[in-house]
Coordinates of C-alpha atoms and ligand atoms in Angstrom, one line a residue:
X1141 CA -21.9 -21.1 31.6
X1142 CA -22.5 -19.4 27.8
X1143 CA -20.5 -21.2 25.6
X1144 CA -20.4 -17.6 24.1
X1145 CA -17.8 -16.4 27.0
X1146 CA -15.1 -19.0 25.9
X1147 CA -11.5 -18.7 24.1
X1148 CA -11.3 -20.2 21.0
X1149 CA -8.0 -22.1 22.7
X1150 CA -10.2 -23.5 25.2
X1151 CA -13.6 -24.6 23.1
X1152 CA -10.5 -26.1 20.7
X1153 CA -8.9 -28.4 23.5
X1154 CA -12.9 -29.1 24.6
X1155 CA -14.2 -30.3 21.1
X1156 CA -10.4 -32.2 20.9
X1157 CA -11.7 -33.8 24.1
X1158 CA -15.3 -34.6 22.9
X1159 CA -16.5 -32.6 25.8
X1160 CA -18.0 -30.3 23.2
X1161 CA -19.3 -29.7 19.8
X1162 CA -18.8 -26.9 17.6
X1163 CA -22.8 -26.9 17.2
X1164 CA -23.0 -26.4 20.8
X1165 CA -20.9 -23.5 20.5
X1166 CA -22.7 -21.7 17.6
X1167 CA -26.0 -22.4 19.7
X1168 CA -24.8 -21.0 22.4
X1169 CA -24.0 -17.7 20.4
X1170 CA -27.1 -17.1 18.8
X1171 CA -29.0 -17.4 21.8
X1172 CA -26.3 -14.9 23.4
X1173 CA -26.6 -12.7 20.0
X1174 CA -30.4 -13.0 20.0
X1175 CA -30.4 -11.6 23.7
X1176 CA -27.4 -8.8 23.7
X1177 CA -27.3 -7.4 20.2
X1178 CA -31.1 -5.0 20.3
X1179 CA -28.6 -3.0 23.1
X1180 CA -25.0 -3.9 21.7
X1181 CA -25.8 -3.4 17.9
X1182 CA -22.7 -4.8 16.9
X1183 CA -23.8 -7.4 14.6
X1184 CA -25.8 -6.3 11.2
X1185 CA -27.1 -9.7 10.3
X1186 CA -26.5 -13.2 11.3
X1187 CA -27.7 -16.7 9.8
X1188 CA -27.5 -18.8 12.5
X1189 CA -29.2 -21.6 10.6
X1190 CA -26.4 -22.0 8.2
X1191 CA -23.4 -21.6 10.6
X1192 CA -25.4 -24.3 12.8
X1193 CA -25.2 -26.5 9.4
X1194 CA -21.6 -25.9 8.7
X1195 CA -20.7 -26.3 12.5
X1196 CA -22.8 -29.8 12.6
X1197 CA -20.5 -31.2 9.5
X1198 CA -17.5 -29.6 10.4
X1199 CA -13.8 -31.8 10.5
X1200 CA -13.1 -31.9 13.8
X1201 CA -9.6 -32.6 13.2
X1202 CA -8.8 -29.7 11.8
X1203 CA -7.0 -26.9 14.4
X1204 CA -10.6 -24.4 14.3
X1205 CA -12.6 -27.3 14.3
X1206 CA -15.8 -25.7 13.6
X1207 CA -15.5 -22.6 15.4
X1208 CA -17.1 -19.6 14.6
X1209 CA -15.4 -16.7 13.9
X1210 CA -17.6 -13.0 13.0
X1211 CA -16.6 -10.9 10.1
X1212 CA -16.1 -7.2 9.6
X1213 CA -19.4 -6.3 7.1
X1214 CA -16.6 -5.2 4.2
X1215 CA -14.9 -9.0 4.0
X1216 CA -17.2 -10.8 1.2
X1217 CA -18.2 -14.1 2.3
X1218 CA -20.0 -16.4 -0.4
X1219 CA -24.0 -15.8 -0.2
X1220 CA -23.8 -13.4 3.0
X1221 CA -24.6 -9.6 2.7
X1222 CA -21.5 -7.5 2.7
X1223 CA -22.8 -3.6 3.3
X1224 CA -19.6 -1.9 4.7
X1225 CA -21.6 -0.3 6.8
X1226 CA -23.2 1.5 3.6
X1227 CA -26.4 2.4 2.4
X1228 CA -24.6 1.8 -0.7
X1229 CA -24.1 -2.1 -0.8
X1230 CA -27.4 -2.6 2.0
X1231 CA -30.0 -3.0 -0.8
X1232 CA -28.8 -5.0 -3.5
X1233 CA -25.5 -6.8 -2.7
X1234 CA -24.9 -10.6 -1.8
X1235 CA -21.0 -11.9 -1.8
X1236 CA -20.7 -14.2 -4.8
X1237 CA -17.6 -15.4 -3.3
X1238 CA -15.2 -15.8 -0.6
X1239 CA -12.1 -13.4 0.3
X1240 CA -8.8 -14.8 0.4
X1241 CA -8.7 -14.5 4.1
X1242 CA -12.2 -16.6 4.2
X1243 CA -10.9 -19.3 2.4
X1244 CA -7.8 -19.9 4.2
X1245 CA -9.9 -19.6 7.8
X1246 CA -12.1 -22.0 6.5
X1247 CA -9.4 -24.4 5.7
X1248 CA -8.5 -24.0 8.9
X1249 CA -11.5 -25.5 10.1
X1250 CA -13.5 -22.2 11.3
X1251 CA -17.3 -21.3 10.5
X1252 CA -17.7 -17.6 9.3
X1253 CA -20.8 -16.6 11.6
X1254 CA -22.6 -12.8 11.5
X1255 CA -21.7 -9.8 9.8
X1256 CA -20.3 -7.3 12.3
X1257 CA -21.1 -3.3 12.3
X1258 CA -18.5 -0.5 11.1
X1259 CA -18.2 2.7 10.1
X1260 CA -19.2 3.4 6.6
X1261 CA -16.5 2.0 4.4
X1262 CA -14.0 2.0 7.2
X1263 CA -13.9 5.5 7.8
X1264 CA -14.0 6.8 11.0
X1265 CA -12.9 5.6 14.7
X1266 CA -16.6 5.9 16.2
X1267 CA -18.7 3.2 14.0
X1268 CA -21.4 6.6 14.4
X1269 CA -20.6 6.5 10.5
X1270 CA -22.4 3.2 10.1
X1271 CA -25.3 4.3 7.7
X1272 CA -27.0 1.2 9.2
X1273 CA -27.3 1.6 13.1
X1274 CA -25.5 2.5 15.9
X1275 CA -22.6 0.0 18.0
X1276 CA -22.3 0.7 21.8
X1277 CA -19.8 0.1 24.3
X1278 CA -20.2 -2.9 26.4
X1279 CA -18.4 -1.4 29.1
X1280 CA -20.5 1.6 28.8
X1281 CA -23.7 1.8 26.6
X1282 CA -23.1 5.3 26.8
X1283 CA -20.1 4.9 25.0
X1284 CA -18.3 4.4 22.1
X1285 CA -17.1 1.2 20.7
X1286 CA -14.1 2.6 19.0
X1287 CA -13.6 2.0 15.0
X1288 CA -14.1 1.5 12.5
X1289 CA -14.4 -2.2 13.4
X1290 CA -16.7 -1.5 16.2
X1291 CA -19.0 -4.3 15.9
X1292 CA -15.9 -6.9 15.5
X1293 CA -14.8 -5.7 18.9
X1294 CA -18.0 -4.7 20.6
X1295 CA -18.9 -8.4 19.8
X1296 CA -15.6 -9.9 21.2
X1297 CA -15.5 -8.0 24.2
X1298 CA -19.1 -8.1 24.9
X1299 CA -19.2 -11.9 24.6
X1300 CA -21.5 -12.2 21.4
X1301 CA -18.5 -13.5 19.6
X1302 CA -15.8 -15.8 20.6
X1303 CA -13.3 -13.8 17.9
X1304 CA -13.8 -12.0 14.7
X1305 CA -12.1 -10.1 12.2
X1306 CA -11.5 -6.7 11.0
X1307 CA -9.6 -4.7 8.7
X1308 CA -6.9 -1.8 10.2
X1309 CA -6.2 1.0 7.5
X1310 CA -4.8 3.6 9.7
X1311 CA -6.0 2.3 13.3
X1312 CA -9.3 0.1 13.0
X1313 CA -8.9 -3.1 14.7
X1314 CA -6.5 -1.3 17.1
X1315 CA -7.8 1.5 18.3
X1316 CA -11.8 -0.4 19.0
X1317 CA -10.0 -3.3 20.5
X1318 CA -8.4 -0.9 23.3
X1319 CA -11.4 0.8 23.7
X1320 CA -13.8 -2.0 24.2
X1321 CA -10.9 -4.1 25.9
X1322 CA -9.9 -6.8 23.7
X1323 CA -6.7 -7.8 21.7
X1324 CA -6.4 -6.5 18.4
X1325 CA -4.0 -7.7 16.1
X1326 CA -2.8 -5.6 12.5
X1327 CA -0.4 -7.7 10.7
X1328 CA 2.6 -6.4 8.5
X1329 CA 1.0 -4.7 5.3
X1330 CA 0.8 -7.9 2.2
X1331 CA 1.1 -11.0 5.3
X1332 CA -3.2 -11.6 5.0
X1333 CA -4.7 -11.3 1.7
X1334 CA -7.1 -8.5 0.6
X1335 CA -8.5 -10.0 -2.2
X1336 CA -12.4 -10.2 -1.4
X1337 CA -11.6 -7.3 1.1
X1338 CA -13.7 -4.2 0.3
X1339 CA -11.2 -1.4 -0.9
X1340 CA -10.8 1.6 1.0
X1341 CA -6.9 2.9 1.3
X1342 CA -5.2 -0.2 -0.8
X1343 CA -1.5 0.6 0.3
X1344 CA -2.6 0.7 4.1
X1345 CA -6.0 -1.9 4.1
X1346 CA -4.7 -5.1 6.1
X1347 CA -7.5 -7.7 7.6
X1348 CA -6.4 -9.1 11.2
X1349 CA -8.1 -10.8 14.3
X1350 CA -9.6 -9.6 17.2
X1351 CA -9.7 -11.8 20.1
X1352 CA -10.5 -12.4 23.9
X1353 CA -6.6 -13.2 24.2
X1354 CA -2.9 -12.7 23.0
X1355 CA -2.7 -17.0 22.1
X1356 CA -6.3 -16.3 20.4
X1357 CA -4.9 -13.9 18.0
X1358 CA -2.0 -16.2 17.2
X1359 CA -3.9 -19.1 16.3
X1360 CA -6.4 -17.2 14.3
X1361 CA -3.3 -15.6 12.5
X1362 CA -1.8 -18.9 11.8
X1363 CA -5.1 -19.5 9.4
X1364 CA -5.0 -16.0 8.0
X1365 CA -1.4 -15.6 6.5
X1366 CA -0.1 -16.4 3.2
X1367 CA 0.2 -15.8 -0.7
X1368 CA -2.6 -15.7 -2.5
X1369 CA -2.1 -15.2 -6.6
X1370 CA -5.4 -13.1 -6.6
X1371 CA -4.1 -9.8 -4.4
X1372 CA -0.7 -8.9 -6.2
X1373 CA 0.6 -7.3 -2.9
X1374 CA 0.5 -10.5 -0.6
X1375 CA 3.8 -11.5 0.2
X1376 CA 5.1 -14.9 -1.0
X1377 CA 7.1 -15.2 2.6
X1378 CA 7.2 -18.2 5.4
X1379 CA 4.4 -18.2 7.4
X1380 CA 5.5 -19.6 10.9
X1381 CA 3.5 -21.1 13.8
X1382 CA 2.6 -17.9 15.4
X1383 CA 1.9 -20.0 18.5
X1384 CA 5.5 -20.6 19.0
X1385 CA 5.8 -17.2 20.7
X1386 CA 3.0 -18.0 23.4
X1387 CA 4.7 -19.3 27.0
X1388 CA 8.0 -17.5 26.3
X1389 CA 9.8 -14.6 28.3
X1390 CA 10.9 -11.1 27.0
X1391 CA 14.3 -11.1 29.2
X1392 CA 16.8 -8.9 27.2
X1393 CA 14.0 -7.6 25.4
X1394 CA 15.0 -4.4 23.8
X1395 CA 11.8 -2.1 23.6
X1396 CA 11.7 1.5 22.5
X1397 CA 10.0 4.3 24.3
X1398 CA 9.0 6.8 21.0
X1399 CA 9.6 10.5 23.3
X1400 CA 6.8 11.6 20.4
X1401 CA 4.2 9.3 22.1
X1402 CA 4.3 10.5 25.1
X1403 CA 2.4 13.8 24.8
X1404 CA 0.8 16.3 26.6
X1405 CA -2.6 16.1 25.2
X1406 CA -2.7 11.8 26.5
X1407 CA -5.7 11.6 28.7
X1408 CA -4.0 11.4 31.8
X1409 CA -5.1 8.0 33.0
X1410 CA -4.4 6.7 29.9
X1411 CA -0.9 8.0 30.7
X1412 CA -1.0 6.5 34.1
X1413 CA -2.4 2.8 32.3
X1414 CA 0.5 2.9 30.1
X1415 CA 3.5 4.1 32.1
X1416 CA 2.7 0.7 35.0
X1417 CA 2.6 -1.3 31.8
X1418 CA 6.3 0.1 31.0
X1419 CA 6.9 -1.0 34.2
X1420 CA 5.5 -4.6 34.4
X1421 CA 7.0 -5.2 31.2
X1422 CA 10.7 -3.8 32.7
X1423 CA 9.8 -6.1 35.6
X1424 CA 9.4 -9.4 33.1
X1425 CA 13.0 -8.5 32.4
X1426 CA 12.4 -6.4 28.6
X1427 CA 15.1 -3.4 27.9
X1428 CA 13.3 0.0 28.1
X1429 CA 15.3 2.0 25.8
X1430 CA 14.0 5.7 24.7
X1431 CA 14.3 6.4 20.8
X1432 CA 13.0 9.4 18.5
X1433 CA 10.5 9.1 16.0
X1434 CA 11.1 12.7 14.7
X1435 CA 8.4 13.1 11.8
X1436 CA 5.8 11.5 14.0
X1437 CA 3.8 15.2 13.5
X1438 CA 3.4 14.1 10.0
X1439 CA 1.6 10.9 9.9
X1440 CA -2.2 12.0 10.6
X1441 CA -1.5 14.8 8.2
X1442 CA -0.4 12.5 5.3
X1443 CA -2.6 9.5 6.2
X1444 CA -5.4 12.1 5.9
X1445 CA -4.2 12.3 2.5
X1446 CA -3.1 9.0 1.0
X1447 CA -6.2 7.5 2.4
X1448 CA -8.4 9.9 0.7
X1449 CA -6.8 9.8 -2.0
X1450 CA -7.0 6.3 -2.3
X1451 CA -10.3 6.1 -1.8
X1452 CA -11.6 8.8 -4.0
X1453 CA -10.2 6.0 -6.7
X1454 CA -11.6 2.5 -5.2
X1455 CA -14.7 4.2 -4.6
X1456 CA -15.4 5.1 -8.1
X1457 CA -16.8 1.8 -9.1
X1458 CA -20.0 2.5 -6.9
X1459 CA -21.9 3.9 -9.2
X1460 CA -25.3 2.3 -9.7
X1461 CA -24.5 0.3 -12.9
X1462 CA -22.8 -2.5 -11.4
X1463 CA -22.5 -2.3 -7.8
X1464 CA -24.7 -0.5 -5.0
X1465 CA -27.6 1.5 -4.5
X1466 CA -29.4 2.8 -7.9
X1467 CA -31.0 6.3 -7.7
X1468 CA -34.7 5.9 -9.3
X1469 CA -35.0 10.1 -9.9
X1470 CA -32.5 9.7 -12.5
X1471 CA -33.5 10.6 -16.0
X1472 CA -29.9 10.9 -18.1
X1473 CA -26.9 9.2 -17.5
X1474 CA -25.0 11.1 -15.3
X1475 CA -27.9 12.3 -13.4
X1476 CA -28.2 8.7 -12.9
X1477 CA -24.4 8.9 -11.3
X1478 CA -24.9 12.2 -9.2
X1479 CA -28.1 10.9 -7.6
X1480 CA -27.2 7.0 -7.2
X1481 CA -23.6 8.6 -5.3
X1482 CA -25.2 11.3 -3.8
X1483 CA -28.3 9.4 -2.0
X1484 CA -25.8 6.1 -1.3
X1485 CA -23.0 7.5 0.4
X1486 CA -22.5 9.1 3.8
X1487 CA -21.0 12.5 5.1
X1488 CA -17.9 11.3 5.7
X1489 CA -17.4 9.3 2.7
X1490 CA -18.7 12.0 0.7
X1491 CA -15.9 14.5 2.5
X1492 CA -13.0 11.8 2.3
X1493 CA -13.7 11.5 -1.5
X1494 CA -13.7 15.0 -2.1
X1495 CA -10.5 15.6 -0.4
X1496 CA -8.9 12.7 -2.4
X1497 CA -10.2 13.9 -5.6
X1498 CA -8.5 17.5 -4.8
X1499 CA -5.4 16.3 -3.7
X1500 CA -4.9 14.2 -6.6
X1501 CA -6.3 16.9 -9.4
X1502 CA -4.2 18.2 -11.7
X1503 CA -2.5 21.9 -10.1
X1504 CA -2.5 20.7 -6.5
X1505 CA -1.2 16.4 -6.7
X1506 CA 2.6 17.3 -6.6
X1507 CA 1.9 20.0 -3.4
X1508 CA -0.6 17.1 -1.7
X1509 CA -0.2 13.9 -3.1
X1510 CA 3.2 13.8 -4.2
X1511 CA 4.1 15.6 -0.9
X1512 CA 2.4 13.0 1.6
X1513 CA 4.2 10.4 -0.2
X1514 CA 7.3 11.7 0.7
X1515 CA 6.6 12.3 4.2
X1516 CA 5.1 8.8 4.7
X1517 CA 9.0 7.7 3.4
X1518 CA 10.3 9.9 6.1
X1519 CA 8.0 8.1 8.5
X1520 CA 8.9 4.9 7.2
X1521 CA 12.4 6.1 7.8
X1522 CA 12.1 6.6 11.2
X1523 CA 11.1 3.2 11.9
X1524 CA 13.9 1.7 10.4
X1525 CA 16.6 3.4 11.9
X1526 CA 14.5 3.3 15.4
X1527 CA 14.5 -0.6 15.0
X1528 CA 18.5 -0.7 14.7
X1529 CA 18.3 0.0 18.2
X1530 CA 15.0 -2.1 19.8
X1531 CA 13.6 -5.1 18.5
X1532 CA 9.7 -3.4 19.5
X1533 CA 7.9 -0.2 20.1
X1534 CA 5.4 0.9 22.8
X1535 CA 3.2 2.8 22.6
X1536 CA -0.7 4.0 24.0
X1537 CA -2.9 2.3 21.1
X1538 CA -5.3 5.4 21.3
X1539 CA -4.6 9.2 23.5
X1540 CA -8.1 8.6 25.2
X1541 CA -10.8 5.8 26.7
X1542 CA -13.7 5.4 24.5
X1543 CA -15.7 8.9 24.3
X1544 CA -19.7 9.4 24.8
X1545 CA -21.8 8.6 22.0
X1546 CA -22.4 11.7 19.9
X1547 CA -18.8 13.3 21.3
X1548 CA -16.8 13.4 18.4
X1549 CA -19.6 13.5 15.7
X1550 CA -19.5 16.8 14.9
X1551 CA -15.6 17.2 14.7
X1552 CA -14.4 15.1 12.5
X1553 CA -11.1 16.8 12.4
X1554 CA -10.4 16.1 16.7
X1555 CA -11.8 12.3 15.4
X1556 CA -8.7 12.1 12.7
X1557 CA -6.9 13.4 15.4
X1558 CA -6.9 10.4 17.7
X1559 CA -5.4 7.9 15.2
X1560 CA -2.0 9.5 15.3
X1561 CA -0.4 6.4 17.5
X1562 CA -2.2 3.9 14.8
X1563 CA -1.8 5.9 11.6
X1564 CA 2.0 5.3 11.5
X1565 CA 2.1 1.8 11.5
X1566 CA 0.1 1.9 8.8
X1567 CA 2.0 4.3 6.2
X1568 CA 5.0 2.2 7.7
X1569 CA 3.4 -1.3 7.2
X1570 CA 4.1 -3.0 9.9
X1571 CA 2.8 -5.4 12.6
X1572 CA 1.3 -4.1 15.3
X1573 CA -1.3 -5.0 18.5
X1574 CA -3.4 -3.3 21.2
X1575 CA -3.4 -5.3 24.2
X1576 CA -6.0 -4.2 27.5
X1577 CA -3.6 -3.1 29.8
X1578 CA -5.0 -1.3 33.3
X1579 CA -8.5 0.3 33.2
X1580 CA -9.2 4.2 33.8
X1581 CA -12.0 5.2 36.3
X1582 CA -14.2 7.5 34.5
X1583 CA -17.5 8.9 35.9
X1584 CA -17.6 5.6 37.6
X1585 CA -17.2 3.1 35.1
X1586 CA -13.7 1.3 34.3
X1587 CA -13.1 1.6 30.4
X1588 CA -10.5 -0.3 29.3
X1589 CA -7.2 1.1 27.6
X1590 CA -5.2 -0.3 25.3
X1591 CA -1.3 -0.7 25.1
X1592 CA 0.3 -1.1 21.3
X1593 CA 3.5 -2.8 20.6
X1594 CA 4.7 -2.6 17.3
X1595 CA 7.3 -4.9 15.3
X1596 CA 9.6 -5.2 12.7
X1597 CA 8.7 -5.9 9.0
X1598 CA 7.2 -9.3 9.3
X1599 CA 8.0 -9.8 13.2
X1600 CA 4.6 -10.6 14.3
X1601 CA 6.6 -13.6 16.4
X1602 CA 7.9 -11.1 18.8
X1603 CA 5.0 -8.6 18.8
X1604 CA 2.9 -11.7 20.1
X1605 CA 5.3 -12.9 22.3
X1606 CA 5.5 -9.5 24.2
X1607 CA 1.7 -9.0 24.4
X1608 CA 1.4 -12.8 25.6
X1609 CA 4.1 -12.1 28.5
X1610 CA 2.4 -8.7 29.4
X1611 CA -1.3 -10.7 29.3
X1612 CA 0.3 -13.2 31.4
X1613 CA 1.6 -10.8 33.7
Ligands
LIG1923 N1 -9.9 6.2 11.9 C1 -9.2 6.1 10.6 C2 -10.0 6.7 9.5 O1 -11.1 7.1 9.7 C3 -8.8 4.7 10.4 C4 -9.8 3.8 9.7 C5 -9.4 2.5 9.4 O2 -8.3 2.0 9.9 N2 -10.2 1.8 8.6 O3 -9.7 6.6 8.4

C-alpha cells in the first residue's frame, strides 16, 4: 500500500523502527501526486526533487523525521513560489525566506513538500476564487473542497498529502476540513507565528494543521507553537506537549450547547450528523450543558467588516513596484498602479478591498469600523461568560456538506453567509477544530460533515482531547 495513505504517527514509529525512510515516503507521494492531482487540483506546484533531497539527509532522530508536510500557497517558504492563489504573486514571486511557522516545523524534523491551492488571498470558502485553477472534492469531483484552504484539505483527505497546513481567518482550515473530511485544527489567535504568513485580516490570520487524525494535529502543533520576535502578536506563553491529551477520557466534561447554533436554516443531515455526535460524546461521559451566545447574529456582519477592512490595508503593498504582477499598458505613474491592481487581482479581492476602503473612509469609519469593533467585543464577551459555565463549545463546523461546483459562485453574499459557526472564533481568538463526525447521503454520495469544538484562550489541550475521545469513539 501508498505510503501516501499513512498517518504521520504511524510513518513516525515506522522510520523509528527502520522499517521505513522518509525518502520512501516522499516517493511514494509524488508518484500519488503525479497520478491524482490533473483531477484533484489541489496542489499548484511541487518540487519533488528537492523534498526527495531534504528527506534523503534528514535527522531521523528528530520527532518529524523527515516527513513531508504541504503548505498553504500564502506561507513563504525559502526558494518556493508563494502565489496565494493570485495572479498577483504567480508571475514574478520566489520566497526569499522561511515563515516562522516553517522554521520551527523544520526543526522539528519535517520536509515542506508542494504548494497547495486556495482561494485568492484567503478569501472565500469555495477555493473557485483561486485565479490559478480549480480544487475538487475528493468525495465528489462534482463538488466543492471547502476554503479557502481547499487544496491543503483536498490533498489530506484525498491522500496526496500525509498533512499540511493552512491559515483560518474567519473559517479556512475549518470549514474545508469538514467538508472534505479531515481534521482541522485553528489554534488561539498569537499561539503560531505569522511572520512569513501572507497578510490578509492581521487580527484574525492564524496558521494551523490539517491532518488525517486528532493525534496528527497534535504532533504537528507541538512543532508549530511559540514566540517568535519577528510577529509582535505571538504570544511569549508555555507551549505544552499537545500529545498529552491523546488517550484520555472526557468524563465530567462540561460542554456547551450555543441555542444560536442550532438553527433552522442547518442542512438537515447536517443536523442529524451533529446531534448523534452530542450523543456519543454524552455517552463518553462529557456534560451537555445548553448556554447562550446572544450576539452570535453579529459575527458574519462584523467579520465582513474587520476583515475587509484589514485587508484593504495589507493589500496596499501590491502594487507593481515591489511586489506582484506589473501592468505593461502603463504610461504614468499611477496608471501604472490602476492597471498593475486592476489586471492582478480578482473579483472578490477587488470587492473585499473596496468594502474595507469604505468602511474605513473618513464619514462612514465610526458607523462601520468603529461599530464592528464594538460588536466583535460583545462577541468576545459572550465567550467569556459562556466559558464560566463549560470548559468547551460544540458546534456544526459549517450549516451544509460541501455544495456543487459553480453553486455559490455567483452569490457571494449566501457564500459569507456559511462562515457564521467559524467567524466567531475568529473575532474571539480562540482555539478551535472540525473533526469528521457521521457522513450525509446526498444524491448518492456520503460527504463528510464536520463537528467544531471550541476552547478556552489557550486550551488547545482540551479541544484536542475531546476531538481524540470523539475520533476514538
Ligand atoms: N470564508 C471566509 C472569507 O471568505 C474565511 C476565509 C479565511 O478564513 N481565510 O473571508
Amino acid at each position: 500500500m501508498s505510503l501516501a495513505t499513512q498517518t504521520l504517527a504511524s510513518l513516525r514509529r515506522r522510520i523509528a523502527d527502520g522499517e521505513i525512510h522518509p525518502r520512501d515516503v516522499v516517493a511514494d507521494l509524488a508518484t500519488a501526486i503525479d497520478a491524482g492531482n490533473p483531477q484533484l487540483g489541489a496542489y499548484l506546484s511541487w518540487d519533488a526533487e528537492r523534498a526527495l533531497a531534504e528527506a534523503e539527509k534528514a535527522d531521523l532522530s528528530l520527532p518529524l523525521a523527515g516527513l513531508p508536510v504541504g503548505i498553504k500557497d500564502n506561507i513563504n517558504v525559502t526558494g518556493q513560489p508563494c502565489t496565494c492563489g493570485s495572479k498577483m504573486l504567480a508571475e514574478n514571486y520566489t520566497a526569499p525566506y522561511d515563515a516562522g511557522a516553517i522554521v520551527r516545523l523544520r526543526a522539528g524534523g519535517a520536509v515542506p513538500f508542494g504548494r497547495l491551492n486556495m482561494d485568492e488571498f484567503a478569501m472565500g470558502s469555495t477555493t473557485e476564487n483561486s485565479a490559478l485553477g480549480l480544487t475538487r472534492n475528493p468525495h465528489d469531483p462534482q463538488r466543492v473542497p471547502g476554503g479557502s484552504s481547499g487544496g491543503s484539505a483536498a490533498a489530506v483527505a484525498g491522500h496526496l498529502a500525509i498533512a499540511a497546513l493552512g491559515s483560518d481567518t474567519g473559517g479556512s482550515i475549518r470549514q474545508p476540513a469538514a467538508l472534505c473530511g479531515c481534521v482541522g485544527l485553528k489554534p488561539t489567535y498569537g499561539r503560531i507565528s505569522r511572520y512569513g504568513l501572507v497578510a490578509f485580516a492581521s487580527s484574525l490570520d492564524q496558521i494551523g494543521p490539517l491532518t488525517k487524525t486528532v493525534e496528527d494535529a497534535a504532533l504537528l502543533l507541538n512543532h508549530l507553537c511559540g514566540k517568535d520576535g519577528r510577529d509582535s502578536t505571538s504570544l511569549d506563553t508555555p507551549v505544552p506537549d499537545f500529545t498529552s491529551a491523546l488517550g484520555r477520557d472526557i468524563q465530567g466534561l462540561r460542554i456547551g450547547l450555543p441555542k444560536e447554533y442550532f438553527i433552522d436554516g442547518l442542512h438537515p443531515g447536517v443536523s442529524a450528523s451533529v446531534k448523534a455526535a452530542v450523543d456519543r460524546l454524552a455517552a463518553l461521559g462529557a456534560e451537555l450543558v445548553e448556554v447562550s451566545l446572544p450576539h452570535t447574529d453579529l459575527g458574519v456582519a462584523t467579520y465582513y467588516i474587520v476583515a475587509p477592512a484589514e485587508a484593504s490595508a495589507n493589500l496596499a503593498r501590491f502594487d507593481g513596484v515591489r511586489y506582484g504582477h506589473r501592468s505593461e499598458e502603463a504610461t504614468d505613474l499611477m496608471e501604472h498602479y490602476f492597471k498593475s491592481r486592476a489586471e492582478g487581482f480578482g473579483p472578490e479581492v477587488k470587492r473585499r478591498i473596496l468594502l474595507g476602503t469604505y468602511v474605513l473612509s473618513s464619514g462612514y469609519y465610526d458607523a462601520y469600523y468603529l461599530k464592528a469593533q464594538r460588536a466583535r467585543t460583545l462577541i468576545r464577551r459572550d465567550f467569556e461568560q459562556a466559558f464560566e459555565k463549560v470548559d468547551l463549545l460544540i458546534s456544526p463546523t459549517s450549516p451544509a456538506p460541501a455544495h456543487k461546483l459553480g453553486e455559490l459562485k455567483d452569490n457571494p453574499l449566501a457564500a459569507y453567509l456559511e462562515d457564521v459557526f467559524t467567524i466567531p472564533a475568529n473575532l474571539a481568538g480562540l482555539p478551535a477544530i472540525s473533526v469528521p463526525c457521521s457522513p450525509v447521503e446526498v444524491e448518492g454520495v456520503a460527504l463528510p460533515v464536520g463537528l467544531q469544538l471550541i476552547g478556552k484562550p489557550l486550551d488547545e489541550l482540551t479541544v484536542l482531547r475531546a476531538a481524540d475521545a470523539f475520533e476514538r469513539g
